[in-house]
XYZ file of C-alpha atoms in Angstrom:
371
model
C 0.008 -0.007 0.015
C 1.125 3.627 -0.712
C 1.473 5.623 2.417
C -0.799 8.482 2.841
C 1.012 11.836 2.606
C 1.446 13.805 5.884
C -1.066 16.523 6.295
C 0.578 19.794 7.466
C -1.060 22.409 9.464
C -0.992 25.944 7.854
C -1.690 29.375 9.052
C -2.022 32.466 6.831
C -0.623 35.830 8.074
C -2.454 38.594 6.125
C -5.951 38.054 4.615
C -5.745 40.621 1.496
C -6.276 39.928 -2.113
C -2.916 37.787 -2.655
C -4.008 35.436 0.148
C -7.564 35.208 -0.539
C -7.049 35.073 -4.330
C -3.973 33.022 -4.734
C -2.989 31.122 -1.488
C -6.613 30.023 -0.551
C -7.092 28.291 -3.762
C -3.450 26.925 -3.644
C -4.314 25.322 -0.285
C -7.572 23.911 -1.514
C -5.632 22.333 -4.457
C -3.373 20.679 -2.014
C -6.242 19.670 0.412
C -4.684 16.145 0.852
C -1.476 17.483 2.101
C -2.265 20.664 3.998
C -4.967 21.815 6.341
C -5.631 25.623 6.980
C -6.030 25.924 10.743
C -5.702 29.902 11.438
C -5.776 33.216 9.877
C -4.176 36.541 10.958
C -4.950 39.904 10.273
C -4.900 43.214 12.232
C -8.212 44.375 10.436
C -10.993 42.273 12.163
C -13.415 43.120 9.184
C -11.072 41.817 6.542
C -10.315 38.575 8.701
C -14.039 37.967 9.102
C -14.452 38.116 5.398
C -11.700 35.754 4.780
C -12.845 33.245 7.171
C -16.278 33.341 5.534
C -14.445 32.285 2.496
C -12.068 29.765 4.100
C -14.435 28.129 6.560
C -15.417 28.697 10.066
C -13.080 26.040 11.376
C -10.313 28.298 10.562
C -9.373 30.167 13.847
C -9.062 34.022 13.582
C -6.404 36.069 15.310
C -5.474 39.726 15.107
C -2.030 38.827 16.689
C 0.563 36.683 15.051
C 2.129 36.063 18.462
C -1.083 34.855 19.864
C -1.732 32.576 16.748
C 1.945 30.974 16.983
C 1.562 30.358 20.864
C -1.990 28.744 20.411
C -1.658 26.959 17.190
C 2.028 25.925 16.273
C 1.504 25.482 12.698
C 3.868 23.525 10.641
C 3.853 26.093 7.826
C 3.115 29.798 7.840
C 2.325 31.652 4.689
C 2.787 35.233 4.723
C 1.032 37.881 2.508
C 1.438 41.112 4.407
C 3.071 44.275 3.120
C 6.867 43.954 2.491
C 8.007 45.913 5.627
C 6.622 43.166 7.779
C 8.135 40.117 6.204
C 11.348 39.993 8.189
C 9.798 40.369 11.575
C 6.889 37.980 10.859
C 9.172 35.361 9.049
C 11.679 35.373 11.991
C 8.795 34.904 14.402
C 7.606 31.843 12.731
C 10.977 30.388 12.323
C 11.620 30.755 16.048
C 8.547 28.337 16.625
C 10.060 25.730 14.192
C 7.423 26.479 11.430
C 8.417 26.666 7.833
C 7.536 29.873 5.932
C 6.445 30.629 2.525
C 6.403 34.622 1.926
C 5.404 36.678 -0.808
C 8.082 38.691 -2.454
C 10.281 40.251 -1.795
C 11.089 38.371 1.405
C 12.975 41.339 2.873
C 13.807 44.925 2.147
C 17.504 44.557 2.226
C 20.391 42.002 2.235
C 20.816 42.759 5.913
C 17.266 41.659 6.756
C 17.811 38.664 4.538
C 20.785 37.630 6.605
C 18.733 37.822 9.873
C 16.251 35.541 8.406
C 19.319 33.110 7.385
C 20.531 33.336 11.102
C 16.942 32.419 12.334
C 16.915 29.380 9.976
C 20.294 28.253 11.360
C 18.980 28.512 14.885
C 15.623 26.783 14.239
C 16.348 24.161 11.603
C 13.190 25.489 9.904
C 13.321 27.076 6.284
C 11.778 30.283 4.565
C 11.004 30.436 0.915
C 10.123 33.407 -1.083
C 7.436 33.100 -3.538
C 8.828 32.989 -7.198
C 6.211 30.869 -8.863
C 7.393 31.742 -12.348
C 10.156 29.139 -11.851
C 7.842 26.242 -11.146
C 5.829 26.055 -14.325
C 6.576 22.874 -16.652
C 7.732 25.268 -19.370
C 10.504 26.863 -16.988
C 11.459 23.612 -15.782
C 12.014 22.189 -19.281
C 13.799 25.310 -20.379
C 16.235 25.391 -17.510
C 16.977 21.781 -18.198
C 17.734 22.303 -21.972
C 20.038 25.304 -21.153
C 21.811 23.699 -18.277
C 22.450 20.426 -20.196
C 23.991 22.443 -23.164
C 21.276 21.038 -25.517
C 20.554 24.591 -26.986
C 24.233 25.602 -27.003
C 26.024 28.164 -25.042
C 23.913 31.106 -23.926
C 25.032 34.363 -25.515
C 22.445 37.099 -25.355
C 19.432 37.636 -23.345
C 16.650 39.952 -22.668
C 14.263 40.171 -19.646
C 11.324 42.661 -19.897
C 8.780 43.507 -17.267
C 6.841 46.586 -18.974
C 3.659 47.089 -16.961
C 1.382 49.987 -16.139
C 0.474 51.390 -12.617
C -1.494 54.638 -12.459
C -1.881 57.154 -9.527
C -4.525 55.174 -7.822
C -2.176 52.333 -7.435
C 0.259 54.466 -5.501
C -2.409 55.977 -3.520
C -1.991 52.912 -1.192
C 0.161 54.273 1.695
C 2.831 51.631 1.766
C 3.592 51.635 -2.018
C 6.317 53.691 -3.530
C 8.248 54.074 -0.292
C 11.504 52.539 0.758
C 10.406 51.808 4.208
C 7.155 49.996 3.254
C 8.127 48.405 -0.044
C 11.682 48.448 -0.407
C 11.756 50.057 -3.910
C 9.775 50.545 -7.031
C 9.280 48.082 -9.845
C 12.796 46.743 -9.436
C 11.626 45.198 -6.178
C 7.815 44.936 -6.520
C 7.377 44.205 -10.088
C 10.239 42.964 -12.329
C 11.574 40.904 -9.711
C 9.604 37.797 -10.934
C 11.143 38.060 -14.418
C 14.650 38.571 -13.456
C 14.591 35.918 -10.701
C 13.452 33.403 -13.639
C 16.137 34.779 -15.993
C 18.664 34.112 -13.099
C 17.143 30.710 -12.569
C 17.688 29.813 -16.386
C 21.146 31.436 -16.818
C 22.767 30.726 -13.437
C 25.040 33.283 -11.459
C 25.787 36.988 -12.688
C 29.037 38.681 -12.424
C 28.630 42.364 -13.226
C 25.668 44.742 -13.495
C 25.639 48.398 -14.806
C 22.223 50.147 -14.474
C 20.161 53.363 -14.500
C 16.761 54.278 -12.679
C 14.572 57.135 -12.766
C 11.378 58.623 -11.622
C 9.657 59.851 -14.737
C 6.016 59.951 -13.821
C 5.152 59.212 -10.271
C 5.707 61.109 -7.104
C 7.261 58.468 -5.118
C 10.392 57.813 -3.165
C 11.667 55.044 -5.303
C 11.934 54.715 -9.102
C 9.221 54.003 -11.632
C 11.671 52.602 -14.324
C 15.029 50.846 -14.251
C 17.296 49.282 -16.829
C 20.419 47.304 -16.517
C 23.102 45.508 -18.427
C 24.161 42.359 -17.022
C 27.271 40.020 -17.649
C 26.845 36.348 -16.398
C 29.445 33.886 -15.279
C 28.680 31.746 -18.518
C 29.717 34.680 -20.638
C 26.179 35.702 -21.734
C 25.276 39.428 -21.869
C 21.638 40.567 -20.826
C 19.407 43.456 -20.746
C 16.884 43.867 -17.970
C 14.015 46.447 -18.099
C 11.591 47.181 -15.147
C 8.732 49.565 -15.556
C 5.421 50.617 -14.471
C 5.013 53.239 -17.257
C 4.249 51.088 -20.185
C 0.617 51.088 -21.709
C 1.240 47.836 -23.631
C 1.981 45.351 -20.793
C 4.009 42.294 -21.188
C 6.322 40.223 -19.470
C 9.180 38.545 -21.688
C 12.433 36.658 -21.606
C 14.435 35.985 -24.723
C 17.617 33.730 -24.634
C 19.756 33.314 -27.689
C 21.924 30.314 -27.541
C 24.437 29.031 -29.976
C 21.899 26.587 -31.360
C 18.511 28.132 -30.533
C 16.506 31.127 -29.349
C 14.205 30.506 -26.444
C 11.391 33.037 -25.745
C 8.763 33.425 -23.096
C 5.906 35.880 -23.575
C 3.181 36.293 -20.982
C 1.908 38.699 -18.512
C 1.350 37.353 -15.015
C 1.743 33.626 -15.554
C 2.758 31.300 -18.129
C 1.799 27.904 -19.641
C 3.721 25.649 -22.022
C 2.312 27.197 -25.065
C 4.195 30.599 -24.065
C 7.427 29.054 -24.629
C 8.836 29.212 -28.218
C 11.998 27.480 -29.552
C 13.530 28.656 -32.743
C 16.528 26.585 -34.069
C 19.674 28.012 -35.645
C 19.902 27.320 -39.459
C 22.526 24.588 -38.910
C 20.339 22.570 -36.345
C 18.947 19.204 -37.652
C 15.106 18.887 -37.555
C 15.299 15.583 -35.628
C 17.317 17.335 -32.846
C 14.551 20.271 -32.666
C 11.861 17.729 -32.006
C 13.384 17.016 -28.475
C 12.983 20.759 -27.480
C 9.211 20.663 -27.616
C 7.584 21.323 -24.117
C 6.548 18.505 -22.070
C 2.979 16.890 -22.640
C 2.020 17.684 -19.122
C 1.164 21.438 -18.902
C 1.748 22.773 -15.438
C 1.029 26.594 -15.199
C 3.486 28.750 -13.251
C 1.572 29.154 -10.014
C 1.512 29.303 -6.360
C 0.061 25.898 -6.515
C 3.082 24.526 -8.267
C 5.425 26.120 -5.903
C 3.676 25.099 -2.602
C 3.819 21.587 -4.129
C 7.506 21.740 -4.436
C 7.721 23.160 -0.996
C 5.592 20.409 0.551
C 7.952 17.662 -1.283
C 11.054 19.246 0.425
C 9.191 19.269 3.649
C 8.362 15.587 3.521
C 12.019 14.831 2.738
C 13.361 16.993 5.196
C 15.483 19.233 2.825
C 15.934 22.784 2.108
C 12.971 23.898 -0.185
C 13.543 25.476 -3.498
C 13.493 29.283 -3.466
C 15.218 29.653 -0.095
C 18.572 30.088 1.357
C 21.495 31.351 -1.041
C 19.313 30.571 -4.036
C 16.683 33.268 -3.188
C 19.327 35.747 -1.628
C 21.096 35.936 -5.058
C 17.799 37.398 -6.521
C 17.730 40.049 -3.760
C 21.496 40.714 -4.138
C 20.852 41.384 -7.930
C 18.290 44.019 -6.876
C 20.643 45.741 -4.503
C 23.427 45.757 -7.006
C 21.089 47.088 -9.703
C 20.140 49.965 -7.371
C 23.750 50.535 -6.359
C 24.851 50.869 -9.930
C 22.054 52.979 -10.877
C 22.504 55.373 -8.015
C 26.339 55.599 -8.119
C 26.785 55.394 -11.932
C 29.349 52.653 -11.314
C 29.395 48.930 -12.282
C 28.771 46.607 -9.398
C 30.206 43.067 -9.101
C 28.631 39.966 -7.450
C 29.462 39.532 -3.935
C 30.526 43.327 -3.552
C 27.685 44.285 -1.214
C 28.589 43.330 2.167
C 28.236 44.605 5.734
C 29.568 48.032 5.803
C 28.343 48.876 2.289
C 25.549 51.391 2.402
C 23.411 49.100 0.002
C 23.498 46.333 2.360
C 21.055 47.727 5.044
C 18.910 49.509 2.372
C 18.330 49.371 -1.197
C 18.562 53.268 -1.454
C 21.909 53.224 0.008
C 21.299 56.352 1.804
C 21.979 58.246 -1.454
C 21.175 61.820 -1.234
C 18.955 61.936 -4.410
C 17.007 58.653 -3.529
C 17.015 58.259 0.302
C 13.827 58.858 1.992
C 13.179 62.714 3.087
C 11.689 63.655 6.341
C 8.137 64.583 5.787
C 6.854 67.870 7.423
């Protein structure tokens, strides 16, 4: 007989749209493996509305500490504003709970290293939601690139060109360093360039620019970067909330093929296209087709991978040094953009002004005291 999977108890912290619209359906999709036992929100009305959706058996709390003391969940899903992520993740880890937190996991590399220390002390793990890695199309592309089947990567483009209006930035925590950690570099494009890093591997150098062209925010509303990868490939990265025609796109030109992904907020197999170089034989191209099974990129796919890791007692994907590398890329992009100098991987360490804050206390970009 096949053993029944262990059913993990889960608590959610924050009950806004990302939790009710994405995490709750994800938990239901994994109902044989998880049980939602508690929800936390400082807004009683929002908490009550969520419990109506989730079911009365879900206990409600307005204090995360009280929930952790009472419930001791196996896994905590965090969907609160970014400024709360470090504190809430560390609190959960200290109880031995694993964590799956919305991006960005922290506002700085310094905060991330606090979480790494909490992991070390507790033996539990914290993963960040980077769901675009987990669709079957992304898994297949990474295998083809890593195996050398497409030839050496040479040129890449990563594009997150979205549009956000003034109403979007009317939400108090948006557009500020203290609450959001940055602009589209941290809050929007991070999904696409995380996938780019996942496909191409370590980067070595970045040269960048950023600007506030439209919105009255502390952080940028557009950034661009030139990136050199360890494998020799060169890439461009664009993060924008100023683009009427919205698209998310990755293109990687390898020696034997171009692989392209075009979508907006999530991808399926059909969104990946492989174009062979003229010298490539047709029978070889047949092996590049995306898998028969079509697993969309989603919170559901990522949670499944995390639960597999939990069952096997191993570090989950999207955690530890792997997730830190994506945050380091963001910090390096900001540092290069604000200083006008190239930044190399590993350069930002304790003592560097961009280690504790993405703005690096730069006089043009650092938060100003409000009257």
